[in-house]
CSV table of C-alpha atoms in Angstrom, one decimal:
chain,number,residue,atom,x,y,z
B,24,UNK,CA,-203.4,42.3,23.7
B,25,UNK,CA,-205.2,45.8,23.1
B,26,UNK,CA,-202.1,47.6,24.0
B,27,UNK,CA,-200.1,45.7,21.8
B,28,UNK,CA,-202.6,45.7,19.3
B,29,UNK,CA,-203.0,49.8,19.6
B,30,UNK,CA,-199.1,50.3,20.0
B,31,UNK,CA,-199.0,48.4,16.2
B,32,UNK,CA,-201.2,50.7,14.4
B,33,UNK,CA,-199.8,53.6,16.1
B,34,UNK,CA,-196.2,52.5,15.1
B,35,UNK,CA,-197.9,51.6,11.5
B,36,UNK,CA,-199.4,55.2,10.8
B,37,UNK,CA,-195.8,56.8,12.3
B,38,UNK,CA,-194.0,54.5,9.9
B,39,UNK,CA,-196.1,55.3,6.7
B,40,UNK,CA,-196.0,59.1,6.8
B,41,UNK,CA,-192.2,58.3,7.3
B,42,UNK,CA,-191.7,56.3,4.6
B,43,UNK,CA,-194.2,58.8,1.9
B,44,UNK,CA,-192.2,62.2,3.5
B,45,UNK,CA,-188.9,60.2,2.8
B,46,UNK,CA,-190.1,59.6,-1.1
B,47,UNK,CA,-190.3,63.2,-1.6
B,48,UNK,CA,-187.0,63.6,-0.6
B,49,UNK,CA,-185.7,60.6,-2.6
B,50,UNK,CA,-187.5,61.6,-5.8
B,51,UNK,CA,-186.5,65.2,-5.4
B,52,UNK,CA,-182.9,65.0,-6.9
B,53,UNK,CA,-184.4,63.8,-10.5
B,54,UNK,CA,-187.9,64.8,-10.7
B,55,UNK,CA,-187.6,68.1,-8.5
B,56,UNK,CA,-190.3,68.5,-5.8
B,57,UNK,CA,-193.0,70.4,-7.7
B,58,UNK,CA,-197.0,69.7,-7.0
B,59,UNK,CA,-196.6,66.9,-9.6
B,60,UNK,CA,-193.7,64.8,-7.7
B,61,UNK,CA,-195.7,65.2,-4.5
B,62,UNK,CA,-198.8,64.7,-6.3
B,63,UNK,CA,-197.9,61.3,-7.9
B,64,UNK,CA,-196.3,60.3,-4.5
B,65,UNK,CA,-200.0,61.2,-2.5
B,66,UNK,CA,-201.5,59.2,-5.3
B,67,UNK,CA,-199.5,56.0,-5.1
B,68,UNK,CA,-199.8,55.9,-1.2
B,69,UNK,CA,-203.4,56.2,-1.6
B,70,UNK,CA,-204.2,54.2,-4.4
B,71,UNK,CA,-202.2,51.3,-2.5
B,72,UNK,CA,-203.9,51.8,1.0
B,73,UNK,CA,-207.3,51.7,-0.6
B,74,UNK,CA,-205.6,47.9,-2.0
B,75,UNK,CA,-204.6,47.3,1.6
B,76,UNK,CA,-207.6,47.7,3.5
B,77,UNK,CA,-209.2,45.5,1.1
B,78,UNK,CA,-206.9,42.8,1.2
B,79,UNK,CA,-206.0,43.0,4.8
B,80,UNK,CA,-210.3,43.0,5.1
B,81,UNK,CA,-210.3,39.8,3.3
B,82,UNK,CA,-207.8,38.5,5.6
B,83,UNK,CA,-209.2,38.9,8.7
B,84,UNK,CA,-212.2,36.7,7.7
B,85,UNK,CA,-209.9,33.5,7.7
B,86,UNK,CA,-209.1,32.8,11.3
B,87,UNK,CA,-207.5,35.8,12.7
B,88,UNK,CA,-204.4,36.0,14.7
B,89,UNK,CA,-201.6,37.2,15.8
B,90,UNK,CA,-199.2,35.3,14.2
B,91,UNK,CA,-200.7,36.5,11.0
B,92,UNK,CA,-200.4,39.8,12.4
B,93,UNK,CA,-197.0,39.4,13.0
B,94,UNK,CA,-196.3,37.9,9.8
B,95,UNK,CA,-197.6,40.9,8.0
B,96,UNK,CA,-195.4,43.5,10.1
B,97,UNK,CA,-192.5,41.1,8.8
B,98,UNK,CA,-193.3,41.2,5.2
B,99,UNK,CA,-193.7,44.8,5.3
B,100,UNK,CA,-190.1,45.0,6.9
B,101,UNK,CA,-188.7,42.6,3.9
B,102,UNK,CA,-190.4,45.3,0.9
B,103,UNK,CA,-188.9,47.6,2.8
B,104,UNK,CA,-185.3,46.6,2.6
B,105,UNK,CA,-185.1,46.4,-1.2
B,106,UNK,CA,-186.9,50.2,-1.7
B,107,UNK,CA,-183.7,51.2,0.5
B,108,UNK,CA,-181.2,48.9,-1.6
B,109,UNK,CA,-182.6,49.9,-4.7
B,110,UNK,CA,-184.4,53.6,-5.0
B,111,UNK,CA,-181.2,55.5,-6.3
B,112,UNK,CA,-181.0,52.7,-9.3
B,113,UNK,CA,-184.5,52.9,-10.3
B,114,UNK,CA,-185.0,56.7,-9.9
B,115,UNK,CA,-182.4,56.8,-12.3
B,116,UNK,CA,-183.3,54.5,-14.4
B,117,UNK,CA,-187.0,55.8,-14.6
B,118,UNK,CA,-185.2,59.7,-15.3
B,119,UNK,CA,-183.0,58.2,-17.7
B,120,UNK,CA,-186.6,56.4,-19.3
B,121,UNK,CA,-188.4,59.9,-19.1
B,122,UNK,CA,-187.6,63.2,-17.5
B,123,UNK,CA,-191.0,64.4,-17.9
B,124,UNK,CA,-192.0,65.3,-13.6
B,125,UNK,CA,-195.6,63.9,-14.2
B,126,UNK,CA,-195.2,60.5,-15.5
B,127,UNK,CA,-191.5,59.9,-14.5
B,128,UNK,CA,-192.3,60.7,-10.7
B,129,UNK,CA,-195.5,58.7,-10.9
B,130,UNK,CA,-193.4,55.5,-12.6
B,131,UNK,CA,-191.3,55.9,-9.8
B,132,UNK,CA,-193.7,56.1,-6.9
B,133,UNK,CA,-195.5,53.1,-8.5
B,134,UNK,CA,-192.5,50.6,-8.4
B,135,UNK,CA,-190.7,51.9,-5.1
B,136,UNK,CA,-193.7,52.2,-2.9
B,137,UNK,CA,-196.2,50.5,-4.2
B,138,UNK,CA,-196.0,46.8,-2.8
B,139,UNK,CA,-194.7,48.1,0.4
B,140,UNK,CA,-197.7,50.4,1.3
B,141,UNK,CA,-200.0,47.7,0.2
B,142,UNK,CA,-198.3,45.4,2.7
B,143,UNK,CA,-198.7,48.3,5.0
B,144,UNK,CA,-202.4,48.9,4.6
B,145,UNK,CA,-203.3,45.0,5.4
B,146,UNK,CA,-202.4,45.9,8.9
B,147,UNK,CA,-205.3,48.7,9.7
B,148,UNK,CA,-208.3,46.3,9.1
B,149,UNK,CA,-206.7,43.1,10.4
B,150,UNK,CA,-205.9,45.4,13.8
B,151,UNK,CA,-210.0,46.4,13.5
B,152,UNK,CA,-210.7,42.5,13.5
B,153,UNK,CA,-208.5,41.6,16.1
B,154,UNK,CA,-209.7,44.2,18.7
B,155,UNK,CA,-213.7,43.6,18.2
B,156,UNK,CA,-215.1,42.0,20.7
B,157,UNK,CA,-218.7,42.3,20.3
B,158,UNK,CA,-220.7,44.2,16.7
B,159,UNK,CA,-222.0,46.1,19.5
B,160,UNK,CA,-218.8,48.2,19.5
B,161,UNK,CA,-217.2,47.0,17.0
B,162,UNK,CA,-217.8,50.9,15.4
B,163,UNK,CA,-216.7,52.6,18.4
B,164,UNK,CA,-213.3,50.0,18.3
B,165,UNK,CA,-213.2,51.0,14.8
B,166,UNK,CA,-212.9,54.8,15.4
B,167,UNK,CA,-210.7,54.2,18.2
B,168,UNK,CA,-208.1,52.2,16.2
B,169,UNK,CA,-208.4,54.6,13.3
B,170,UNK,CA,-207.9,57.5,15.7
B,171,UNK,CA,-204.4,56.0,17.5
B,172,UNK,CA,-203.1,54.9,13.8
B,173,UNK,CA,-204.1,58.6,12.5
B,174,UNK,CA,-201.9,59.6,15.9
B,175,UNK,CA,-199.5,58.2,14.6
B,176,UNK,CA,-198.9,59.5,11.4
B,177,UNK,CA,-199.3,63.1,13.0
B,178,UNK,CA,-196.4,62.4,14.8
B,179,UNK,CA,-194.5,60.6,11.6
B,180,UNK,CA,-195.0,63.3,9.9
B,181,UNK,CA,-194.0,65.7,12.3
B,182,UNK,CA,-190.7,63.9,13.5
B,183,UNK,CA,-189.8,63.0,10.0
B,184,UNK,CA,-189.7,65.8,8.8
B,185,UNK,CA,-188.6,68.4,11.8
B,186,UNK,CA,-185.9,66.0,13.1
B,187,UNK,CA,-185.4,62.8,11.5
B,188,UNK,CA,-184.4,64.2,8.2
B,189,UNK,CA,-181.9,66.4,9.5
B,190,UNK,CA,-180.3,63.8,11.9
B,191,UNK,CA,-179.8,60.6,9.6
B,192,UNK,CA,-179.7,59.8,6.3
B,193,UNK,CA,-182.6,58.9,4.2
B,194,UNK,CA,-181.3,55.0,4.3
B,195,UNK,CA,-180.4,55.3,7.9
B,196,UNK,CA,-183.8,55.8,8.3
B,197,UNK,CA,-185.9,53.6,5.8
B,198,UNK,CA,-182.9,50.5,7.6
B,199,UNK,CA,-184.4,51.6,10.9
B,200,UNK,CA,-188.2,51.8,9.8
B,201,UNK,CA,-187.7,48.3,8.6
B,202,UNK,CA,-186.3,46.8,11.5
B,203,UNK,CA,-188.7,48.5,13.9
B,204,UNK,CA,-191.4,47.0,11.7
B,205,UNK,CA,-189.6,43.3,11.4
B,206,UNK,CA,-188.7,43.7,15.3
B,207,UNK,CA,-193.1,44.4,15.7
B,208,UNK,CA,-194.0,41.4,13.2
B,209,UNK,CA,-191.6,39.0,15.7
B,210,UNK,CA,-193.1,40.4,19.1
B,211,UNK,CA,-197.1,39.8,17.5
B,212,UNK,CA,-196.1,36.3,16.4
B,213,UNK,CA,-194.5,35.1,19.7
B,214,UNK,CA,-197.2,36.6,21.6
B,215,UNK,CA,-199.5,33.6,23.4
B,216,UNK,CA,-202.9,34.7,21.8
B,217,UNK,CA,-205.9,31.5,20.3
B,218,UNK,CA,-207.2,32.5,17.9
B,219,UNK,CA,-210.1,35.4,17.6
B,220,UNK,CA,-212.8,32.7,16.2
B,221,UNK,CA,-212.6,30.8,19.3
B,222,UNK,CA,-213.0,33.8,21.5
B,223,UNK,CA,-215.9,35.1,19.5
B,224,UNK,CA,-217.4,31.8,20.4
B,225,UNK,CA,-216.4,31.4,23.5
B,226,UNK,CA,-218.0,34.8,24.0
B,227,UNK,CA,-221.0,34.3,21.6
B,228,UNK,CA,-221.9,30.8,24.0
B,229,UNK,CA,-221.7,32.8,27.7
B,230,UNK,CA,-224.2,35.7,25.8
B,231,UNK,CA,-226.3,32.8,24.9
Protein backbone atom coordinates (compact mmCIF):
# COMPACT_ATOMS: atom_id res chain seq x y z
CA UNK A 1 0.00 0.00 0.00
CA UNK A 2 2.94 2.65 0.64
CA UNK A 3 4.21 2.10 -2.72
CA UNK A 4 1.02 2.61 -4.23
CA UNK A 5 0.33 5.26 -2.01
CA UNK A 6 3.95 7.05 -2.88
CA UNK A 7 3.62 6.19 -6.63
CA UNK A 8 0.08 8.42 -6.40
CA UNK A 9 1.54 11.52 -5.16
CA UNK A 10 4.43 11.28 -7.21
CA UNK A 11 2.20 10.72 -10.39
CA UNK A 12 -0.12 13.75 -8.76
CA UNK A 13 2.86 16.40 -8.40
CA UNK A 14 4.20 15.21 -12.21
CA UNK A 15 0.65 15.68 -13.45
CA UNK A 16 0.03 19.26 -11.81
CA UNK A 17 3.16 20.97 -13.10
CA UNK A 18 1.93 19.34 -16.45
CA UNK A 19 -1.28 20.57 -16.47
CA UNK A 20 -0.05 24.58 -15.04
CA UNK A 21 3.08 24.53 -17.80
CA UNK A 22 0.36 23.42 -20.42
CA UNK A 23 -1.90 26.72 -19.32
CA UNK A 24 0.78 28.94 -20.20
CA UNK A 25 0.90 27.59 -23.46
CA UNK A 26 -2.87 27.47 -23.93
CA UNK A 27 -3.35 31.13 -22.76
CA UNK A 28 -0.39 32.34 -24.76
CA UNK A 29 -2.12 32.74 -28.18
CA UNK A 30 -4.69 35.51 -26.60
CA UNK A 31 -3.24 36.90 -23.60
CA UNK A 32 0.64 36.59 -24.73
CA UNK A 33 2.97 35.06 -22.12
CA UNK A 34 4.13 38.18 -20.21
CA UNK A 35 4.77 38.10 -16.14
CA UNK A 36 1.00 38.79 -15.81
CA UNK A 37 -0.33 35.63 -17.86
CA UNK A 38 2.13 33.46 -15.87
CA UNK A 39 1.47 35.40 -12.89
CA UNK A 40 -2.41 34.95 -12.89
CA UNK A 41 -1.73 31.21 -13.90
CA UNK A 42 0.80 30.72 -10.48
CA UNK A 43 -1.98 32.43 -8.58
CA UNK A 44 -4.88 30.31 -9.60
CA UNK A 45 -2.88 26.97 -9.00
CA UNK A 46 -2.02 28.21 -5.67
CA UNK A 47 -4.99 29.75 -4.49
CA UNK A 48 -6.77 26.36 -5.47
CA UNK A 49 -4.15 23.93 -3.77
CA UNK A 50 -4.31 26.02 -0.60
CA UNK A 51 -8.54 24.95 -1.09
CA UNK A 52 -7.38 21.38 -1.68
CA UNK A 53 -5.31 20.64 1.13
CA UNK A 54 -8.12 21.93 3.24
CA UNK A 55 -10.68 20.03 1.81
CA UNK A 56 -8.88 16.88 1.09
CA UNK A 57 -7.73 17.48 5.22
CA UNK A 58 -11.32 17.42 6.05
CA UNK A 59 -11.72 14.31 4.19
CA UNK A 60 -9.47 12.21 5.65
CA UNK A 61 -11.13 12.63 9.05
CA UNK A 62 -14.20 10.54 7.84
CA UNK A 63 -13.09 6.97 7.53
CA UNK A 64 -10.17 6.98 5.21
CA UNK A 65 -9.65 4.74 2.32
CA UNK A 66 -8.72 3.81 -0.70
CA UNK A 67 -11.66 3.72 -2.46
CA UNK A 68 -12.07 7.35 -1.62
CA UNK A 69 -8.72 7.72 -2.77
CA UNK A 70 -9.45 6.23 -5.89
CA UNK A 71 -12.54 8.14 -6.30
CA UNK A 72 -10.77 11.38 -6.01
CA UNK A 73 -8.03 10.43 -8.81
CA UNK A 74 -11.27 9.75 -10.92
CA UNK A 75 -12.95 12.99 -10.36
CA UNK A 76 -9.85 14.72 -11.10
CA UNK A 77 -9.64 12.72 -14.48
CA UNK A 78 -13.46 13.82 -15.28
CA UNK A 79 -12.45 18.05 -14.72
CA UNK A 80 -9.91 17.31 -16.64
CA UNK A 81 -11.68 16.18 -19.79
CA UNK A 82 -13.83 19.27 -20.20
CA UNK A 83 -10.63 21.86 -19.58
CA UNK A 84 -9.33 19.92 -22.84
CA UNK A 85 -12.86 19.99 -24.65
CA UNK A 86 -13.42 23.42 -23.81
CA UNK A 87 -10.13 25.87 -23.19
CA UNK A 88 -9.98 27.19 -26.92
CA UNK A 89 -13.91 28.34 -26.47
CA UNK A 90 -13.48 30.06 -23.23
CA UNK A 91 -10.06 31.62 -23.91
CA UNK A 92 -11.84 33.19 -26.50
CA UNK A 93 -14.64 34.05 -25.14
CA UNK A 94 -12.84 35.58 -22.06
CA UNK A 95 -10.39 37.71 -24.96
CA UNK A 96 -13.44 38.57 -26.72
CA UNK A 97 -14.98 39.74 -22.88
CA UNK A 98 -11.60 41.70 -22.22
CA UNK A 99 -8.22 41.80 -23.78
CA UNK A 100 -6.67 43.39 -21.00
CA UNK A 101 -3.41 40.43 -20.00
CA UNK A 102 -4.14 41.06 -16.21
CA UNK A 103 -7.70 40.42 -15.69
CA UNK A 104 -8.49 38.45 -18.95
CA UNK A 105 -5.66 35.82 -18.15
CA UNK A 106 -6.59 35.65 -14.56
CA UNK A 107 -10.63 35.06 -15.66
CA UNK A 108 -9.32 32.50 -17.65
CA UNK A 109 -7.05 30.66 -15.27
CA UNK A 110 -10.02 30.90 -12.73
CA UNK A 111 -12.61 28.98 -14.87
CA UNK A 112 -10.23 26.40 -16.72
CA UNK A 113 -8.13 25.34 -13.78
CA UNK A 114 -9.65 26.06 -11.03
CA UNK A 115 -11.92 23.08 -10.00
CA UNK A 116 -9.52 20.76 -11.41
CA UNK A 117 -6.48 21.68 -9.24
CA UNK A 118 -8.78 21.86 -6.29
CA UNK A 119 -9.67 18.26 -7.08
CA UNK A 120 -5.99 17.79 -7.41
CA UNK A 121 -4.88 19.19 -4.09
CA UNK A 122 -7.50 16.79 -2.00
CA UNK A 123 -5.09 14.11 -2.96
CA UNK A 124 -1.79 15.38 -0.93
CA UNK A 125 -3.39 15.35 2.63
CA UNK A 126 -5.66 12.33 2.14
CA UNK A 127 -2.12 10.42 0.87
CA UNK A 128 -0.60 12.05 4.51
CA UNK A 129 -3.60 10.21 6.29
CA UNK A 130 -3.45 7.13 4.65
CA UNK A 131 0.33 6.45 5.21
CA UNK A 132 0.42 7.45 9.15
CA UNK A 133 0.73 4.83 11.09
CA UNK A 134 1.60 6.08 14.45
CA UNK A 135 1.67 10.49 15.55
CA UNK A 136 5.02 9.29 16.41
CA UNK A 137 5.99 9.69 12.67
CA UNK A 138 3.35 10.84 11.40
CA UNK A 139 5.78 14.24 10.64
CA UNK A 140 8.56 12.33 9.32
CA UNK A 141 5.59 10.45 6.89
CA UNK A 142 4.57 13.83 6.23
CA UNK A 143 7.95 15.17 4.82
CA UNK A 144 8.48 12.02 3.11
CA UNK A 145 5.24 12.20 1.13
CA UNK A 146 5.64 15.90 0.51
CA UNK A 147 9.27 15.17 -0.73
CA UNK A 148 8.19 12.24 -3.49
CA UNK A 149 5.07 14.52 -4.61
CA UNK A 150 7.58 17.58 -4.88
CA UNK A 151 9.75 14.83 -7.00
CA UNK A 152 7.33 14.69 -8.98
CA UNK A 153 6.61 17.95 -10.16
CA UNK A 154 10.44 18.45 -10.77
CA UNK A 155 10.20 15.98 -13.13
CA UNK A 156 6.66 17.33 -14.69
CA UNK A 157 8.07 20.21 -15.10
CA UNK A 158 11.10 19.14 -16.62
CA UNK A 159 9.48 16.59 -19.18
CA UNK A 160 6.73 18.93 -19.92
CA UNK A 161 8.29 21.30 -20.93
CA UNK A 162 11.82 19.81 -22.62
CA UNK A 163 9.99 16.97 -24.35
CA UNK A 164 6.41 16.62 -24.01
CA UNK A 165 5.55 19.90 -25.55
CA UNK A 166 7.47 19.31 -28.50
CA UNK A 167 6.31 15.74 -29.10
CA UNK A 168 2.33 15.99 -28.74
CA UNK A 169 -0.12 18.40 -28.83
CA UNK A 170 -1.30 20.36 -25.92
CA UNK A 171 -4.76 18.03 -26.05
CA UNK A 172 -2.80 14.93 -26.73
CA UNK A 173 -1.40 15.59 -23.58
CA UNK A 174 -4.06 17.05 -21.15
CA UNK A 175 -6.36 13.33 -22.94
CA UNK A 176 -3.38 11.45 -21.66
CA UNK A 177 -2.93 13.25 -18.12
CA UNK A 178 -6.55 12.45 -17.60
CA UNK A 179 -6.57 8.92 -18.38
CA UNK A 180 -3.29 8.27 -16.42
CA UNK A 181 -5.13 9.96 -13.56
CA UNK A 182 -8.71 8.04 -14.15
CA UNK A 183 -6.57 4.72 -14.86
CA UNK A 184 -4.74 5.62 -10.89
CA UNK A 185 -8.39 6.47 -9.26
CA UNK A 186 -9.53 2.67 -10.75
CA UNK A 187 -6.25 0.85 -9.51
CA UNK A 188 -6.68 2.72 -5.67
CA UNK A 189 -10.38 1.75 -5.65
CA UNK A 190 -9.91 -2.03 -6.52
CA UNK A 191 -7.16 -2.33 -4.33
CA UNK A 192 -8.07 -4.81 -1.08
CA UNK A 193 -7.35 -2.24 1.74
CA UNK A 194 -10.02 -1.90 5.42
CA UNK A 195 -10.27 0.93 6.21
CA UNK A 196 -7.37 3.20 8.04
CA UNK A 197 -9.77 3.63 11.35
CA UNK A 198 -9.74 0.02 11.93
CA UNK A 199 -5.96 -0.28 11.53
CA UNK A 200 -5.41 2.65 13.81
CA UNK A 201 -7.27 0.55 16.28
CA UNK A 202 -6.08 -2.47 15.64
CA UNK A 203 -2.72 -0.86 16.17
CA UNK A 204 -3.75 1.59 19.08
CA UNK A 205 -5.12 -2.02 21.08
CA UNK A 206 -1.66 -4.20 20.54
CA UNK A 207 0.29 -0.67 21.97
CA UNK A 208 -2.07 -0.89 24.76
Amino acid sequence: MQILILACAFTCGFLIMTIELLGGKILSPYFGGSVYVWGSIITVFMLALSIGYLLGGKLSLNNPNTRKYGIIFMLAALTVVPLTMGHVAVSEWVFDFTEDPRYGSLLASTILFLIPTIILGMIAPYSVRLLVRTTHSSGQTAGFLYFVSTLGSAGGTLATSFYLVLWFKIDHILYGSALILFTIGVIAFFFPQPPLSARTVSTNEKAE
